[in-house]
PDB file of C-alpha atoms in Angstrom:
ATOM      1  CA  MET A   1     195.871 -32.542 221.593  1.00 92.00           C
ATOM      2  CA  LEU A   2     192.686 -34.393 220.633  1.00 98.00           C
ATOM      3  CA  VAL A   3     189.195 -34.678 222.079  1.00 98.00           C
ATOM      4  CA  ASP A   4     186.769 -37.587 221.774  1.00 99.00           C
ATOM      5  CA  SER A   5     183.586 -35.623 221.173  1.00 99.00           C
ATOM      6  CA  HIS A   6     181.234 -38.614 221.478  1.00 99.00           C
ATOM      7  CA  CYS A   7     181.837 -41.765 223.507  1.00 98.00           C
ATOM      8  CA  HIS A   8     179.626 -44.013 225.612  1.00 98.00           C
ATOM      9  CA  LEU A   9     181.975 -44.540 228.539  1.00 97.00           C
ATOM     10  CA  GLY A  10     179.332 -46.334 230.568  1.00 93.00           C
ATOM     11  CA  GLN A  11     178.940 -48.982 227.860  1.00 93.00           C
ATOM     12  CA  ILE A  12     182.592 -49.850 227.293  1.00 93.00           C
ATOM     13  CA  LYS A  13     183.226 -53.474 228.193  1.00 85.00           C
ATOM     14  CA  LEU A  14     185.488 -53.590 231.238  1.00 85.00           C
ATOM     15  CA  THR A  15     187.347 -56.529 232.782  1.00 78.00           C
ATOM     16  CA  ASP A  16     188.949 -57.464 236.085  1.00 72.00           C
ATOM     17  CA  THR A  17     192.235 -56.110 234.751  1.00 74.00           C
ATOM     18  CA  MET A  18     190.910 -53.094 232.829  1.00 85.00           C
ATOM     19  CA  ASN A  19     188.603 -50.557 234.478  1.00 93.00           C
ATOM     20  CA  LEU A  20     187.402 -47.195 233.183  1.00 94.00           C
ATOM     21  CA  ASP A  21     190.280 -45.377 234.857  1.00 95.00           C
ATOM     22  CA  ASP A  22     192.642 -47.568 232.825  1.00 96.00           C
ATOM     23  CA  VAL A  23     190.729 -46.899 229.594  1.00 97.00           C
ATOM     24  CA  LEU A  24     190.971 -43.148 230.092  1.00 98.00           C
ATOM     25  CA  HIS A  25     194.621 -43.386 231.170  1.00 97.00           C
ATOM     26  CA  LEU A  26     195.471 -45.131 227.894  1.00 97.00           C
ATOM     27  CA  ALA A  27     193.680 -42.412 225.937  1.00 98.00           C
ATOM     28  CA  ARG A  28     195.407 -39.605 227.814  1.00 98.00           C
ATOM     29  CA  GLY A  29     198.713 -41.268 226.992  1.00 98.00           C
ATOM     30  CA  LYS A  30     197.846 -40.818 223.302  1.00 97.00           C
ATOM     31  CA  GLY A  31     197.321 -37.075 223.782  1.00 97.00           C
ATOM     32  CA  ILE A  32     193.561 -37.072 224.273  1.00 98.00           C
ATOM     33  CA  LYS A  33     192.638 -34.240 226.612  1.00 97.00           C
ATOM     34  CA  GLY A  34     188.860 -34.454 226.838  1.00 98.00           C
ATOM     35  CA  PHE A  35     185.926 -36.840 226.569  1.00 98.00           C
ATOM     36  CA  LEU A  36     182.212 -36.206 226.104  1.00 98.00           C
ATOM     37  CA  SER A  37     180.365 -39.010 227.888  1.00 98.00           C
ATOM     38  CA  VAL A  38     177.116 -39.310 225.957  1.00 98.00           C
ATOM     39  CA  ALA A  39     173.927 -40.708 227.469  1.00 97.00           C
ATOM     40  CA  THR A  40     171.328 -42.845 225.721  1.00 97.00           C
ATOM     41  CA  ASP A  41     168.631 -42.677 228.409  1.00 96.00           C
ATOM     42  CA  ILE A  42     167.917 -40.959 231.718  1.00 96.00           C
ATOM     43  CA  GLU A  43     169.353 -43.687 233.950  1.00 95.00           C
ATOM     44  CA  ASN A  44     172.469 -43.810 231.792  1.00 96.00           C
ATOM     45  CA  ALA A  45     172.944 -40.039 232.140  1.00 97.00           C
ATOM     46  CA  GLU A  46     172.651 -40.204 235.918  1.00 97.00           C
ATOM     47  CA  THR A  47     174.998 -43.189 236.187  1.00 96.00           C
ATOM     48  CA  ASN A  48     177.583 -41.651 233.868  1.00 97.00           C
ATOM     49  CA  TYR A  49     177.904 -38.588 236.053  1.00 96.00           C
ATOM     50  CA  LYS A  50     177.846 -40.517 239.325  1.00 96.00           C
ATOM     51  CA  GLU A  51     180.554 -42.969 238.267  1.00 95.00           C
ATOM     52  CA  GLN A  52     182.768 -40.672 236.174  1.00 96.00           C
ATOM     53  CA  LYS A  53     182.642 -37.311 237.970  1.00 96.00           C
ATOM     54  CA  HIS A  54     186.071 -37.802 239.551  1.00 96.00           C
ATOM     55  CA  HIS A  55     187.568 -37.341 236.071  1.00 97.00           C
ATOM     56  CA  PRO A  56     187.978 -33.579 235.466  1.00 96.00           C
ATOM     57  CA  ASP A  57     188.432 -34.051 231.710  1.00 97.00           C
ATOM     58  CA  VAL A  58     185.069 -35.821 231.197  1.00 98.00           C
ATOM     59  CA  TRP A  59     181.898 -33.893 230.345  1.00 98.00           C
ATOM     60  CA  TYR A  60     178.342 -35.199 230.100  1.00 98.00           C
ATOM     61  CA  SER A  61     175.180 -35.081 228.029  1.00 98.00           C
ATOM     62  CA  ALA A  62     171.609 -35.922 229.013  1.00 98.00           C
ATOM     63  CA  GLY A  63     169.191 -37.397 226.522  1.00 98.00           C
ATOM     64  CA  ILE A  64     167.175 -40.341 225.244  1.00 97.00           C
ATOM     65  CA  HIS A  65     168.330 -42.221 222.150  1.00 96.00           C
ATOM     66  CA  PRO A  66     165.665 -42.436 219.413  1.00 94.00           C
ATOM     67  CA  LEU A  67     165.557 -46.232 219.647  1.00 92.00           C
ATOM     68  CA  HIS A  68     164.869 -46.087 223.398  1.00 90.00           C
ATOM     69  CA  THR A  69     161.164 -45.356 223.080  1.00 84.00           C
ATOM     70  CA  LYS A  70     159.995 -47.540 225.986  1.00 83.00           C
ATOM     71  CA  ILE A  71     160.306 -44.946 228.736  1.00 86.00           C
ATOM     72  CA  GLU A  72     158.691 -43.823 231.969  1.00 82.00           C
ATOM     73  CA  SER A  73     155.572 -41.667 231.803  1.00 86.00           C
ATOM     74  CA  ASP A  74     157.332 -38.762 233.541  1.00 93.00           C
ATOM     75  CA  TRP A  75     160.331 -38.771 231.205  1.00 96.00           C
ATOM     76  CA  LYS A  76     159.897 -35.110 230.284  1.00 96.00           C
ATOM     77  CA  THR A  77     160.172 -33.980 233.903  1.00 96.00           C
ATOM     78  CA  GLN A  78     163.171 -36.225 234.537  1.00 96.00           C
ATOM     79  CA  LEU A  79     165.010 -35.138 231.402  1.00 97.00           C
ATOM     80  CA  ALA A  80     164.311 -31.447 231.939  1.00 98.00           C
ATOM     81  CA  GLY A  81     165.658 -31.754 235.477  1.00 97.00           C
ATOM     82  CA  LEU A  82     168.951 -33.164 234.208  1.00 97.00           C
ATOM     83  CA  VAL A  83     169.396 -30.664 231.377  1.00 97.00           C
ATOM     84  CA  GLU A  84     169.060 -27.818 233.877  1.00 97.00           C
ATOM     85  CA  LEU A  85     172.171 -29.003 235.738  1.00 96.00           C
ATOM     86  CA  ASP A  86     175.509 -27.389 234.908  1.00 95.00           C
ATOM     87  CA  GLN A  87     177.354 -30.696 234.681  1.00 93.00           C
ATOM     88  CA  PHE A  88     175.380 -31.650 231.570  1.00 98.00           C
ATOM     89  CA  VAL A  89     176.785 -29.573 228.719  1.00 98.00           C
ATOM     90  CA  ALA A  90     174.633 -30.994 225.911  1.00 98.00           C
ATOM     91  CA  VAL A  91     171.198 -32.420 225.119  1.00 98.00           C
ATOM     92  CA  GLY A  92     171.280 -35.879 223.615  1.00 98.00           C
ATOM     93  CA  GLU A  93     171.876 -38.342 222.182  1.00 98.00           C
ATOM     94  CA  THR A  94     168.596 -37.616 220.446  1.00 98.00           C
ATOM     95  CA  GLY A  95     167.227 -37.655 216.922  1.00 97.00           C
ATOM     96  CA  LEU A  96     165.422 -39.982 214.540  1.00 96.00           C
ATOM     97  CA  ASP A  97     166.283 -43.508 213.419  1.00 94.00           C
ATOM     98  CA  PHE A  98     163.843 -45.143 211.013  1.00 91.00           C
ATOM     99  CA  TYR A  99     166.324 -47.796 209.866  1.00 88.00           C
ATOM    100  CA  TYR A 100     165.249 -50.658 212.117  1.00 79.00           C
ATOM    101  CA  ASP A 101     161.606 -49.894 212.770  1.00 66.00           C
ATOM    102  CA  GLN A 102     159.246 -48.561 210.144  1.00 64.00           C
ATOM    103  CA  ALA A 103     156.197 -48.832 212.417  1.00 61.00           C
ATOM    104  CA  SER A 104     154.329 -45.540 212.461  1.00 70.00           C
ATOM    105  CA  LEU A 105     153.686 -45.734 216.217  1.00 68.00           C
ATOM    106  CA  SER A 106     157.398 -46.053 216.976  1.00 83.00           C
ATOM    107  CA  GLN A 107     158.241 -43.247 214.574  1.00 89.00           C
ATOM    108  CA  GLN A 108     155.651 -41.012 216.192  1.00 91.00           C
ATOM    109  CA  LYS A 109     157.224 -41.614 219.602  1.00 91.00           C
ATOM    110  CA  GLN A 110     160.647 -40.792 218.187  1.00 94.00           C
ATOM    111  CA  LEU A 111     159.285 -37.540 216.771  1.00 95.00           C
ATOM    112  CA  GLU A 112     157.816 -36.640 220.160  1.00 95.00           C
ATOM    113  CA  LEU A 113     161.108 -37.377 221.919  1.00 96.00           C
ATOM    114  CA  PHE A 114     163.192 -35.428 219.424  1.00 98.00           C
ATOM    115  CA  ASP A 115     160.846 -32.463 219.481  1.00 98.00           C
ATOM    116  CA  PHE A 116     161.133 -32.174 223.266  1.00 98.00           C
ATOM    117  CA  HIS A 117     164.934 -32.427 223.165  1.00 98.00           C
ATOM    118  CA  CYS A 118     164.975 -29.560 220.653  1.00 98.00           C
ATOM    119  CA  TYR A 119     162.732 -27.553 222.964  1.00 98.00           C
ATOM    120  CA  LEU A 120     165.109 -28.131 225.890  1.00 98.00           C
ATOM    121  CA  SER A 121     168.085 -27.155 223.745  1.00 98.00           C
ATOM    122  CA  GLU A 122     166.401 -23.911 222.762  1.00 97.00           C
ATOM    123  CA  GLN A 123     165.295 -23.117 226.313  1.00 96.00           C
ATOM    124  CA  HIS A 124     168.635 -23.832 228.000  1.00 96.00           C
ATOM    125  CA  LYS A 125     170.894 -22.835 225.103  1.00 96.00           C
ATOM    126  CA  LYS A 126     172.722 -26.133 225.273  1.00 98.00           C
ATOM    127  CA  PRO A 127     173.826 -27.855 222.054  1.00 98.00           C
ATOM    128  CA  LEU A 128     172.075 -30.900 220.644  1.00 98.00           C
ATOM    129  CA  ILE A 129     173.775 -34.201 219.888  1.00 99.00           C
ATOM    130  CA  VAL A 130     171.752 -35.534 216.967  1.00 99.00           C
ATOM    131  CA  HIS A 131     171.536 -39.107 215.675  1.00 98.00           C
ATOM    132  CA  THR A 132     169.843 -39.437 212.291  1.00 97.00           C
ATOM    133  CA  ARG A 133     169.447 -42.502 210.078  1.00 94.00           C
ATOM    134  CA  GLU A 134     166.982 -43.042 207.242  1.00 92.00           C
ATOM    135  CA  ALA A 135     165.254 -39.862 208.436  1.00 94.00           C
ATOM    136  CA  LYS A 136     167.338 -36.941 207.248  1.00 94.00           C
ATOM    137  CA  GLN A 137     164.485 -34.816 205.893  1.00 96.00           C
ATOM    138  CA  GLU A 138     162.329 -35.401 208.966  1.00 96.00           C
ATOM    139  CA  THR A 139     165.318 -34.442 211.131  1.00 97.00           C
ATOM    140  CA  VAL A 140     165.906 -31.222 209.197  1.00 97.00           C
ATOM    141  CA  ASN A 141     162.212 -30.336 209.328  1.00 97.00           C
ATOM    142  CA  ILE A 142     162.098 -30.531 213.132  1.00 97.00           C
ATOM    143  CA  LEU A 143     165.357 -28.636 213.618  1.00 97.00           C
ATOM    144  CA  LYS A 144     164.037 -25.803 211.455  1.00 96.00           C
ATOM    145  CA  GLN A 145     161.143 -25.291 213.870  1.00 96.00           C
ATOM    146  CA  TYR A 146     163.457 -24.123 216.656  1.00 96.00           C
ATOM    147  CA  ASN A 147     165.712 -21.149 217.200  1.00 92.00           C
ATOM    148  CA  LEU A 148     168.967 -22.951 217.869  1.00 91.00           C
ATOM    149  CA  ASP A 149     171.346 -20.256 216.632  1.00 86.00           C
ATOM    150  CA  GLN A 150     173.037 -19.766 220.001  1.00 81.00           C
ATOM    151  CA  ALA A 151     173.760 -23.482 220.495  1.00 83.00           C
ATOM    152  CA  PRO A 152     172.949 -25.583 217.427  1.00 91.00           C
ATOM    153  CA  GLY A 153     175.039 -28.669 218.134  1.00 97.00           C
ATOM    154  CA  VAL A 154     176.396 -31.693 216.300  1.00 99.00           C
ATOM    155  CA  ILE A 155     175.172 -34.287 213.839  1.00 99.00           C
ATOM    156  CA  HIS A 156     177.067 -37.194 215.344  1.00 98.00           C
ATOM    157  CA  CYS A 157     178.565 -40.109 213.406  1.00 98.00           C
ATOM    158  CA  PHE A 158     177.672 -38.417 210.140  1.00 98.00           C
ATOM    159  CA  THR A 159     177.128 -40.875 207.260  1.00 97.00           C
ATOM    160  CA  GLU A 160     174.738 -39.042 204.937  1.00 96.00           C
ATOM    161  CA  ASP A 161     175.277 -37.562 201.456  1.00 97.00           C
ATOM    162  CA  TRP A 162     176.434 -34.058 200.563  1.00 98.00           C
ATOM    163  CA  PRO A 163     172.934 -32.505 200.204  1.00 97.00           C
ATOM    164  CA  ALA A 164     172.177 -33.644 203.763  1.00 97.00           C
ATOM    165  CA  ALA A 165     175.532 -32.347 204.975  1.00 98.00           C
ATOM    166  CA  LYS A 166     174.851 -28.959 203.414  1.00 98.00           C
ATOM    167  CA  ALA A 167     171.356 -28.822 204.922  1.00 97.00           C
ATOM    168  CA  PHE A 168     172.734 -29.406 208.419  1.00 97.00           C
ATOM    169  CA  LEU A 169     175.625 -27.000 207.897  1.00 97.00           C
ATOM    170  CA  ASP A 170     173.175 -24.335 206.737  1.00 96.00           C
ATOM    171  CA  LEU A 171     171.334 -24.780 210.047  1.00 96.00           C
ATOM    172  CA  GLY A 172     174.559 -24.032 211.912  1.00 97.00           C
ATOM    173  CA  PHE A 173     175.346 -27.604 212.924  1.00 98.00           C
ATOM    174  CA  TYR A 174     178.760 -29.200 213.052  1.00 98.00           C
ATOM    175  CA  LEU A 175     179.342 -32.659 211.565  1.00 99.00           C
ATOM    176  CA  SER A 176     181.149 -35.298 213.606  1.00 99.00           C
ATOM    177  CA  PHE A 177     182.873 -38.252 211.951  1.00 99.00           C
ATOM    178  CA  SER A 178     183.575 -41.649 213.495  1.00 99.00           C
ATOM    179  CA  GLY A 179     185.673 -44.684 212.620  1.00 98.00           C
ATOM    180  CA  ILE A 180     183.406 -45.315 209.628  1.00 98.00           C
ATOM    181  CA  ILE A 181     185.488 -42.740 207.757  1.00 99.00           C
ATOM    182  CA  SER A 182     188.398 -45.226 207.849  1.00 98.00           C
ATOM    183  CA  PHE A 183     186.469 -48.191 206.444  1.00 98.00           C
ATOM    184  CA  LYS A 184     187.466 -49.458 203.014  1.00 96.00           C
ATOM    185  CA  ASN A 185     183.909 -49.193 201.654  1.00 97.00           C
ATOM    186  CA  SER A 186     183.389 -45.599 202.863  1.00 98.00           C
ATOM    187  CA  GLN A 187     184.801 -43.703 199.877  1.00 98.00           C
ATOM    188  CA  ASP A 188     181.492 -41.898 199.325  1.00 98.00           C
ATOM    189  CA  LEU A 189     181.628 -40.613 202.897  1.00 99.00           C
ATOM    190  CA  ARG A 190     185.236 -39.505 202.457  1.00 99.00           C
ATOM    191  CA  ASP A 191     184.166 -37.580 199.366  1.00 99.00           C
ATOM    192  CA  VAL A 192     181.526 -35.811 201.458  1.00 99.00           C
ATOM    193  CA  LEU A 193     183.985 -35.023 204.250  1.00 99.00           C
ATOM    194  CA  LYS A 194     186.351 -33.355 201.808  1.00 98.00           C
ATOM    195  CA  LYS A 195     183.633 -30.792 200.992  1.00 99.00           C
ATOM    196  CA  VAL A 196     182.912 -29.944 204.635  1.00 99.00           C
ATOM    197  CA  PRO A 197     184.753 -26.846 205.898  1.00 98.00           C
ATOM    198  CA  LEU A 198     187.406 -27.911 208.378  1.00 98.00           C
ATOM    199  CA  GLU A 199     186.119 -25.407 210.923  1.00 97.00           C
ATOM    200  CA  ARG A 200     182.798 -27.300 211.042  1.00 98.00           C
ATOM    201  CA  VAL A 201     183.976 -30.860 211.782  1.00 99.00           C
ATOM    202  CA  LEU A 202     184.459 -32.864 214.965  1.00 99.00           C
ATOM    203  CA  VAL A 203     186.084 -36.236 215.585  1.00 99.00           C
ATOM    204  CA  GLU A 204     184.601 -39.024 217.704  1.00 99.00           C
ATOM    205  CA  THR A 205     184.885 -42.724 218.456  1.00 99.00           C
ATOM    206  CA  ASP A 206     181.267 -43.524 219.375  1.00 98.00           C
ATOM    207  CA  SER A 207     182.994 -46.165 221.502  1.00 98.00           C
ATOM    208  CA  PRO A 208     182.438 -48.983 222.206  1.00 97.00           C
ATOM    209  CA  TYR A 209     181.036 -49.092 218.659  1.00 97.00           C
ATOM    210  CA  LEU A 210     182.496 -48.508 215.174  1.00 98.00           C
ATOM    211  CA  THR A 211     186.137 -49.296 215.874  1.00 98.00           C
ATOM    212  CA  PRO A 212     188.340 -47.682 213.200  1.00 98.00           C
ATOM    213  CA  MET A 213     190.879 -49.396 211.009  1.00 97.00           C
ATOM    214  CA  PRO A 214     193.226 -51.082 211.678  1.00 96.00           C
ATOM    215  CA  PHE A 215     191.552 -52.221 214.912  1.00 96.00           C
ATOM    216  CA  ARG A 216     188.196 -53.401 213.559  1.00 94.00           C
ATOM    217  CA  GLY A 217     187.029 -56.479 215.413  1.00 92.00           C
ATOM    218  CA  ARG A 218     188.019 -55.066 218.791  1.00 93.00           C
ATOM    219  CA  SER A 219     185.766 -53.154 221.140  1.00 93.00           C
ATOM    220  CA  ASN A 220     186.235 -49.462 220.467  1.00 96.00           C
ATOM    221  CA  GLU A 221     187.840 -47.146 223.041  1.00 97.00           C
ATOM    222  CA  PRO A 222     188.514 -43.397 223.227  1.00 98.00           C
ATOM    223  CA  GLN A 223     192.232 -43.978 222.540  1.00 98.00           C
ATOM    224  CA  TYR A 224     191.309 -44.904 218.963  1.00 98.00           C
ATOM    225  CA  VAL A 225     190.138 -41.376 218.219  1.00 99.00           C
ATOM    226  CA  VAL A 226     193.722 -40.916 217.009  1.00 99.00           C
ATOM    227  CA  GLN A 227     193.060 -43.338 214.145  1.00 99.00           C
ATOM    228  CA  VAL A 228     189.809 -41.570 213.257  1.00 99.00           C
ATOM    229  CA  ALA A 229     191.586 -38.225 213.216  1.00 99.00           C
ATOM    230  CA  GLN A 230     194.356 -39.652 211.043  1.00 99.00           C
ATOM    231  CA  ALA A 231     191.804 -40.947 208.534  1.00 99.00           C
ATOM    232  CA  MET A 232     190.266 -37.469 208.421  1.00 99.00           C
ATOM    233  CA  ALA A 233     193.698 -35.879 207.991  1.00 99.00           C
ATOM    234  CA  ASP A 234     194.332 -38.184 205.035  1.00 98.00           C
ATOM    235  CA  VAL A 235     191.100 -37.009 203.395  1.00 99.00           C
ATOM    236  CA  TYR A 236     191.964 -33.334 203.839  1.00 99.00           C
ATOM    237  CA  GLU A 237     195.621 -34.016 202.966  1.00 98.00           C
ATOM    238  CA  ILE A 238     196.844 -32.159 206.028  1.00 98.00           C
ATOM    239  CA  PRO A 239     198.932 -33.214 209.055  1.00 98.00           C
ATOM    240  CA  LEU A 240     197.285 -35.026 211.948  1.00 98.00           C
ATOM    241  CA  GLU A 241     198.370 -32.164 214.204  1.00 98.00           C
ATOM    242  CA  LYS A 242     196.225 -29.741 212.190  1.00 98.00           C
ATOM    243  CA  ILE A 243     193.136 -31.952 212.480  1.00 98.00           C
ATOM    244  CA  ALA A 244     193.746 -32.248 216.219  1.00 98.00           C
ATOM    245  CA  GLN A 245     194.127 -28.491 216.628  1.00 98.00           C
ATOM    246  CA  VAL A 246     191.041 -27.541 214.638  1.00 98.00           C
ATOM    247  CA  THR A 247     188.672 -30.230 215.922  1.00 98.00           C
ATOM    248  CA  THR A 248     189.646 -29.465 219.514  1.00 98.00           C
ATOM    249  CA  LYS A 249     188.935 -25.782 218.927  1.00 98.00           C
ATOM    250  CA  ASN A 250     185.600 -26.689 217.321  1.00 98.00           C
ATOM    251  CA  PHE A 251     184.701 -28.908 220.276  1.00 98.00           C
ATOM    252  CA  GLN A 252     185.330 -26.083 222.715  1.00 97.00           C
ATOM    253  CA  GLN A 253     183.190 -23.716 220.645  1.00 97.00           C
ATOM    254  CA  VAL A 254     180.253 -26.091 220.281  1.00 97.00           C
ATOM    255  CA  PHE A 255     180.070 -27.236 223.888  1.00 97.00           C
ATOM    256  CA  LYS A 256     181.342 -24.013 225.512  1.00 96.00           C
ATOM    257  CA  ILE A 257     184.147 -25.903 227.223  1.00 94.00           C
ATOM    258  CA  GLN A 258     187.592 -24.585 228.052  1.00 91.00           C
ATOM    259  CA  LEU A 259     190.254 -27.289 228.071  1.00 90.00           C
ATOM    260  CA  ASN A 260     193.277 -26.938 230.316  1.00 75.00           C
TER     261      ASN A 260
END
């Protein structure tokens, strides 16, 4: 049994012959028992729940991606209203991404967004889903300002070095790995993964992005979490079944979800 701990179901490219029900059916046929449908803005969070709520094995997050800084003036009220709802089990995708835009004004807006997400996580005791790129120290600094012990959360699609991994682990966070771990040029990341305690890792697709080997070039789907998990199993030199068992247990602990 596997879980896709981070997928953007509302962004997967569908066709006349392949709808979301079909996408999830294919994944279930590969032994995937749960999906966390991650939002990147407020409208996306609302739409995800509205269009996917008939699937009992899909859970939802509410948050604003760090690169989505052009938002409504009442975004705090809207976001807080969503996070309060039981159907949203996590806060995010949030965080800091200074890779594309080094402008100080944009970075300041990202910091404001991330800070408020951390506040909501602390207040509602719901885990964070954190995106960080070219901003690891700034991310750590903000996380340290909050008491997140009861529901720290996940650093999603982890690609940083070991010192960053240790800093996040020391804060109580789990590290989630995507299809990048299977890429030929990702040996440094595989070396980091091998140092991470197995009981602190999650597996994700980040679909429709970052399709794992050997399917690179296709749009990513939750069914390919099997390939990500296999790549992780190869790093740890353990059976795929063990990775599936442990990451599913970790997922349930982080997001306070009980799978059937």
